[in-house]
């Protein structure tokens, strides 16, 4: 396991602020955007999907780095989900009837939000790993051979 420093309070606050600003700006822009409700729902879902997928991908990568068993299937699913969220946003923005500046705004708010979500999740995990020093190491059980006792239950 790598020797990691606990994130500073200022960095944790800055990361959380970036997440709030990114997601807040995206949703405020979405609320005020001149598009149909179904289009707004599409962009709303893409943001939620993107946030979940990057946190899941970051956790999987971090688990692998720390020697925690992970499956390749879950790593691949997380990576595909992250790439899909980004590609779906790009396709949606390319086809949207928005000004180029509005498209850029949504792209940047989305990018900021995904990056901040990764950073906040990393900070949470780093903080937890310092408060629980041996939580990642497997617990060893001593298995002393003892005679098995069986109880028989009679049917009534």
PDB file of C-alpha atoms in Angstrom:
ATOM      1  CA  UNK A   1       0.000   0.000   0.000  1.00  0.00           C
ATOM      2  CA  UNK A   2       1.284   3.440  -0.844  1.00  0.00           C
ATOM      3  CA  UNK A   3       2.104   5.983   1.825  1.00  0.00           C
ATOM      4  CA  UNK A   4      -0.500   8.680   1.260  1.00  0.00           C
ATOM      5  CA  UNK A   5      -0.877  12.028   2.922  1.00  0.00           C
ATOM      6  CA  UNK A   6      -4.215  13.032   4.326  1.00  0.00           C
ATOM      7  CA  UNK A   7      -5.767  15.766   2.139  1.00  0.00           C
ATOM      8  CA  UNK A   8      -5.725  19.208   3.717  1.00  0.00           C
ATOM      9  CA  UNK A   9      -8.936  20.834   4.841  1.00  0.00           C
ATOM     10  CA  UNK A  10      -8.465  23.588   2.229  1.00  0.00           C
ATOM     11  CA  UNK A  11      -8.154  21.024  -0.574  1.00  0.00           C
ATOM     12  CA  UNK A  12     -11.222  19.133   0.624  1.00  0.00           C
ATOM     13  CA  UNK A  13     -13.245  22.361   0.758  1.00  0.00           C
ATOM     14  CA  UNK A  14     -11.991  23.480  -2.669  1.00  0.00           C
ATOM     15  CA  UNK A  15     -12.885  20.096  -4.182  1.00  0.00           C
ATOM     16  CA  UNK A  16     -16.363  20.136  -2.693  1.00  0.00           C
ATOM     17  CA  UNK A  17     -16.853  23.750  -3.799  1.00  0.00           C
ATOM     18  CA  UNK A  18     -15.817  22.820  -7.360  1.00  0.00           C
ATOM     19  CA  UNK A  19     -18.344  19.979  -7.351  1.00  0.00           C
ATOM     20  CA  UNK A  20     -21.136  22.218  -6.070  1.00  0.00           C
ATOM     21  CA  UNK A  21     -20.287  25.010  -8.522  1.00  0.00           C
ATOM     22  CA  UNK A  22     -20.012  22.631 -11.491  1.00  0.00           C
ATOM     23  CA  UNK A  23     -23.199  20.690 -10.815  1.00  0.00           C
ATOM     24  CA  UNK A  24     -25.075  23.820  -9.728  1.00  0.00           C
ATOM     25  CA  UNK A  25     -24.069  25.794 -12.809  1.00  0.00           C
ATOM     26  CA  UNK A  26     -24.952  22.882 -15.088  1.00  0.00           C
ATOM     27  CA  UNK A  27     -28.412  22.473 -13.539  1.00  0.00           C
ATOM     28  CA  UNK A  28     -29.124  26.223 -13.434  1.00  0.00           C
ATOM     29  CA  UNK A  29     -28.094  26.465 -17.081  1.00  0.00           C
ATOM     30  CA  UNK A  30     -30.258  23.468 -17.871  1.00  0.00           C
ATOM     31  CA  UNK A  31     -33.235  24.989 -16.080  1.00  0.00           C
ATOM     32  CA  UNK A  32     -32.880  28.215 -18.084  1.00  0.00           C
ATOM     33  CA  UNK A  33     -32.052  26.567 -21.420  1.00  0.00           C
ATOM     34  CA  UNK A  34     -34.560  27.082 -24.242  1.00  0.00           C
ATOM     35  CA  UNK A  35     -35.243  23.409 -24.907  1.00  0.00           C
ATOM     36  CA  UNK A  36     -38.059  20.929 -24.496  1.00  0.00           C
ATOM     37  CA  UNK A  37     -38.552  19.160 -21.196  1.00  0.00           C
ATOM     38  CA  UNK A  38     -37.528  15.805 -22.673  1.00  0.00           C
ATOM     39  CA  UNK A  39     -34.206  17.311 -23.792  1.00  0.00           C
ATOM     40  CA  UNK A  40     -33.647  18.720 -20.308  1.00  0.00           C
ATOM     41  CA  UNK A  41     -34.331  15.257 -18.901  1.00  0.00           C
ATOM     42  CA  UNK A  42     -31.723  13.798 -21.251  1.00  0.00           C
ATOM     43  CA  UNK A  43     -29.026  16.233 -20.085  1.00  0.00           C
ATOM     44  CA  UNK A  44     -30.063  15.790 -16.437  1.00  0.00           C
ATOM     45  CA  UNK A  45     -29.710  12.011 -16.742  1.00  0.00           C
ATOM     46  CA  UNK A  46     -26.366  12.307 -18.506  1.00  0.00           C
ATOM     47  CA  UNK A  47     -25.007  14.390 -15.619  1.00  0.00           C
ATOM     48  CA  UNK A  48     -26.158  11.886 -12.997  1.00  0.00           C
ATOM     49  CA  UNK A  49     -24.859   8.970 -15.075  1.00  0.00           C
ATOM     50  CA  UNK A  50     -21.518  10.694 -15.557  1.00  0.00           C
ATOM     51  CA  UNK A  51     -21.076  11.511 -11.872  1.00  0.00           C
ATOM     52  CA  UNK A  52     -21.835   7.948 -10.820  1.00  0.00           C
ATOM     53  CA  UNK A  53     -19.647   6.371 -13.478  1.00  0.00           C
ATOM     54  CA  UNK A  54     -16.508   8.437 -12.751  1.00  0.00           C
ATOM     55  CA  UNK A  55     -16.779   7.815  -9.008  1.00  0.00           C
ATOM     56  CA  UNK A  56     -17.199   4.096  -9.679  1.00  0.00           C
ATOM     57  CA  UNK A  57     -14.254   4.060 -12.088  1.00  0.00           C
ATOM     58  CA  UNK A  58     -12.036   5.980  -9.664  1.00  0.00           C
ATOM     59  CA  UNK A  59     -12.924   3.625  -6.829  1.00  0.00           C
ATOM     60  CA  UNK A  60     -12.153   0.580  -8.943  1.00  0.00           C
ATOM     61  CA  UNK A  61      -8.793   1.973 -10.027  1.00  0.00           C
ATOM     62  CA  UNK A  62      -7.956   2.911  -6.441  1.00  0.00           C
ATOM     63  CA  UNK A  63      -8.953  -0.523  -5.165  1.00  0.00           C
ATOM     64  CA  UNK A  64      -6.702  -2.141  -7.744  1.00  0.00           C
ATOM     65  CA  UNK A  65      -3.777   0.111  -6.752  1.00  0.00           C
ATOM     66  CA  UNK A  66      -4.238  -0.775  -3.084  1.00  0.00           C
ATOM     67  CA  UNK A  67      -4.434  -4.504  -3.723  1.00  0.00           C
ATOM     68  CA  UNK A  68      -8.137  -4.817  -3.000  1.00  0.00           C
ATOM     69  CA  UNK A  69      -9.604  -7.560  -5.193  1.00  0.00           C
ATOM     70  CA  UNK A  70     -11.579  -6.162  -8.117  1.00  0.00           C
ATOM     71  CA  UNK A  71     -13.032  -7.828 -11.152  1.00  0.00           C
ATOM     72  CA  UNK A  72     -12.065  -6.889 -14.666  1.00  0.00           C
ATOM     73  CA  UNK A  73     -15.733  -6.963 -15.610  1.00  0.00           C
ATOM     74  CA  UNK A  74     -16.634  -4.211 -13.119  1.00  0.00           C
ATOM     75  CA  UNK A  75     -13.629  -2.132 -14.139  1.00  0.00           C
ATOM     76  CA  UNK A  76     -14.622  -2.486 -17.791  1.00  0.00           C
ATOM     77  CA  UNK A  77     -18.255  -1.651 -17.019  1.00  0.00           C
ATOM     78  CA  UNK A  78     -17.178   1.486 -15.133  1.00  0.00           C
ATOM     79  CA  UNK A  79     -14.856   2.564 -17.944  1.00  0.00           C
ATOM     80  CA  UNK A  80     -17.519   1.974 -20.608  1.00  0.00           C
ATOM     81  CA  UNK A  81     -20.092   3.868 -18.530  1.00  0.00           C
ATOM     82  CA  UNK A  82     -17.734   6.831 -18.126  1.00  0.00           C
ATOM     83  CA  UNK A  83     -16.898   6.918 -21.823  1.00  0.00           C
ATOM     84  CA  UNK A  84     -20.591   6.524 -22.702  1.00  0.00           C
ATOM     85  CA  UNK A  85     -21.617   9.462 -20.530  1.00  0.00           C
ATOM     86  CA  UNK A  86     -19.035  11.696 -22.181  1.00  0.00           C
ATOM     87  CA  UNK A  87     -19.877  10.533 -25.706  1.00  0.00           C
ATOM     88  CA  UNK A  88     -23.622  10.922 -25.097  1.00  0.00           C
ATOM     89  CA  UNK A  89     -23.122  14.487 -23.853  1.00  0.00           C
ATOM     90  CA  UNK A  90     -20.973  15.361 -26.881  1.00  0.00           C
ATOM     91  CA  UNK A  91     -23.504  13.861 -29.304  1.00  0.00           C
ATOM     92  CA  UNK A  92     -26.345  15.652 -27.546  1.00  0.00           C
ATOM     93  CA  UNK A  93     -24.558  19.000 -27.652  1.00  0.00           C
ATOM     94  CA  UNK A  94     -23.549  18.609 -31.295  1.00  0.00           C
ATOM     95  CA  UNK A  95     -27.202  18.079 -32.227  1.00  0.00           C
ATOM     96  CA  UNK A  96     -28.683  20.643 -29.832  1.00  0.00           C
ATOM     97  CA  UNK A  97     -30.164  23.873 -31.127  1.00  0.00           C
ATOM     98  CA  UNK A  98     -28.100  25.999 -28.741  1.00  0.00           C
ATOM     99  CA  UNK A  99     -25.617  28.779 -29.255  1.00  0.00           C
ATOM    100  CA  UNK A 100     -22.006  27.652 -29.427  1.00  0.00           C
ATOM    101  CA  UNK A 101     -21.322  29.518 -26.176  1.00  0.00           C
ATOM    102  CA  UNK A 102     -24.133  27.589 -24.453  1.00  0.00           C
ATOM    103  CA  UNK A 103     -22.779  24.296 -25.745  1.00  0.00           C
ATOM    104  CA  UNK A 104     -19.355  25.232 -24.422  1.00  0.00           C
ATOM    105  CA  UNK A 105     -20.843  26.176 -21.070  1.00  0.00           C
ATOM    106  CA  UNK A 106     -22.534  22.798 -20.679  1.00  0.00           C
ATOM    107  CA  UNK A 107     -19.383  20.969 -21.758  1.00  0.00           C
ATOM    108  CA  UNK A 108     -17.200  22.843 -19.290  1.00  0.00           C
ATOM    109  CA  UNK A 109     -19.662  22.516 -16.392  1.00  0.00           C
ATOM    110  CA  UNK A 110     -19.917  18.784 -17.107  1.00  0.00           C
ATOM    111  CA  UNK A 111     -16.134  18.387 -17.213  1.00  0.00           C
ATOM    112  CA  UNK A 112     -15.661  20.373 -13.995  1.00  0.00           C
ATOM    113  CA  UNK A 113     -18.330  18.303 -12.263  1.00  0.00           C
ATOM    114  CA  UNK A 114     -16.833  14.960 -13.271  1.00  0.00           C
ATOM    115  CA  UNK A 115     -13.336  15.986 -12.231  1.00  0.00           C
ATOM    116  CA  UNK A 116     -14.581  17.392  -8.924  1.00  0.00           C
ATOM    117  CA  UNK A 117     -16.592  14.226  -8.202  1.00  0.00           C
ATOM    118  CA  UNK A 118     -13.443  12.148  -8.633  1.00  0.00           C
ATOM    119  CA  UNK A 119     -11.503  14.477  -6.352  1.00  0.00           C
ATOM    120  CA  UNK A 120     -14.170  14.549  -3.641  1.00  0.00           C
ATOM    121  CA  UNK A 121     -14.399  10.749  -3.687  1.00  0.00           C
ATOM    122  CA  UNK A 122     -10.602  10.509  -3.440  1.00  0.00           C
ATOM    123  CA  UNK A 123     -10.560  12.925  -0.511  1.00  0.00           C
ATOM    124  CA  UNK A 124     -13.259  10.962   1.310  1.00  0.00           C
ATOM    125  CA  UNK A 125     -11.358   7.727   0.819  1.00  0.00           C
ATOM    126  CA  UNK A 126      -8.035   9.262   1.850  1.00  0.00           C
ATOM    127  CA  UNK A 127      -9.630  10.688   4.984  1.00  0.00           C
ATOM    128  CA  UNK A 128     -11.186   7.338   5.849  1.00  0.00           C
ATOM    129  CA  UNK A 129      -7.960   5.431   5.274  1.00  0.00           C
ATOM    130  CA  UNK A 130      -6.196   7.664   7.801  1.00  0.00           C
ATOM    131  CA  UNK A 131      -8.909   7.241  10.440  1.00  0.00           C
ATOM    132  CA  UNK A 132      -9.035   3.439   9.921  1.00  0.00           C
ATOM    133  CA  UNK A 133      -5.377   2.379   9.594  1.00  0.00           C
ATOM    134  CA  UNK A 134      -5.845  -1.337   8.929  1.00  0.00           C
ATOM    135  CA  UNK A 135      -9.270  -1.451   7.292  1.00  0.00           C
ATOM    136  CA  UNK A 136      -7.890  -2.585   3.922  1.00  0.00           C
ATOM    137  CA  UNK A 137      -5.788  -5.462   5.200  1.00  0.00           C
ATOM    138  CA  UNK A 138      -7.612  -8.787   5.359  1.00  0.00           C
ATOM    139  CA  UNK A 139      -8.500 -10.139   8.773  1.00  0.00           C
ATOM    140  CA  UNK A 140      -6.928 -13.514   9.497  1.00  0.00           C
ATOM    141  CA  UNK A 141      -8.962 -16.036  11.381  1.00  0.00           C
ATOM    142  CA  UNK A 142      -7.404 -18.739  13.453  1.00  0.00           C
ATOM    143  CA  UNK A 143      -9.050 -21.993  12.670  1.00  0.00           C
ATOM    144  CA  UNK A 144      -8.643 -24.403  15.548  1.00  0.00           C
ATOM    145  CA  UNK A 145      -9.995 -27.805  14.791  1.00  0.00           C
ATOM    146  CA  UNK A 146     -12.816 -28.517  17.161  1.00  0.00           C
ATOM    147  CA  UNK A 147     -15.189 -31.411  17.060  1.00  0.00           C
ATOM    148  CA  UNK A 148     -18.379 -30.575  15.271  1.00  0.00           C
ATOM    149  CA  UNK A 149     -21.514 -30.793  17.285  1.00  0.00           C
ATOM    150  CA  UNK A 150     -24.719 -31.633  15.584  1.00  0.00           C
ATOM    151  CA  UNK A 151     -28.183 -31.293  16.918  1.00  0.00           C
ATOM    152  CA  UNK A 152     -31.016 -33.370  15.643  1.00  0.00           C
ATOM    153  CA  UNK A 153     -34.469 -31.909  15.471  1.00  0.00           C
ATOM    154  CA  UNK A 154     -37.382 -34.278  15.598  1.00  0.00           C
ATOM    155  CA  UNK A 155     -40.395 -33.536  13.492  1.00  0.00           C
ATOM    156  CA  UNK A 156     -43.512 -32.840  15.529  1.00  0.00           C
TER     157      UNK A 156
END
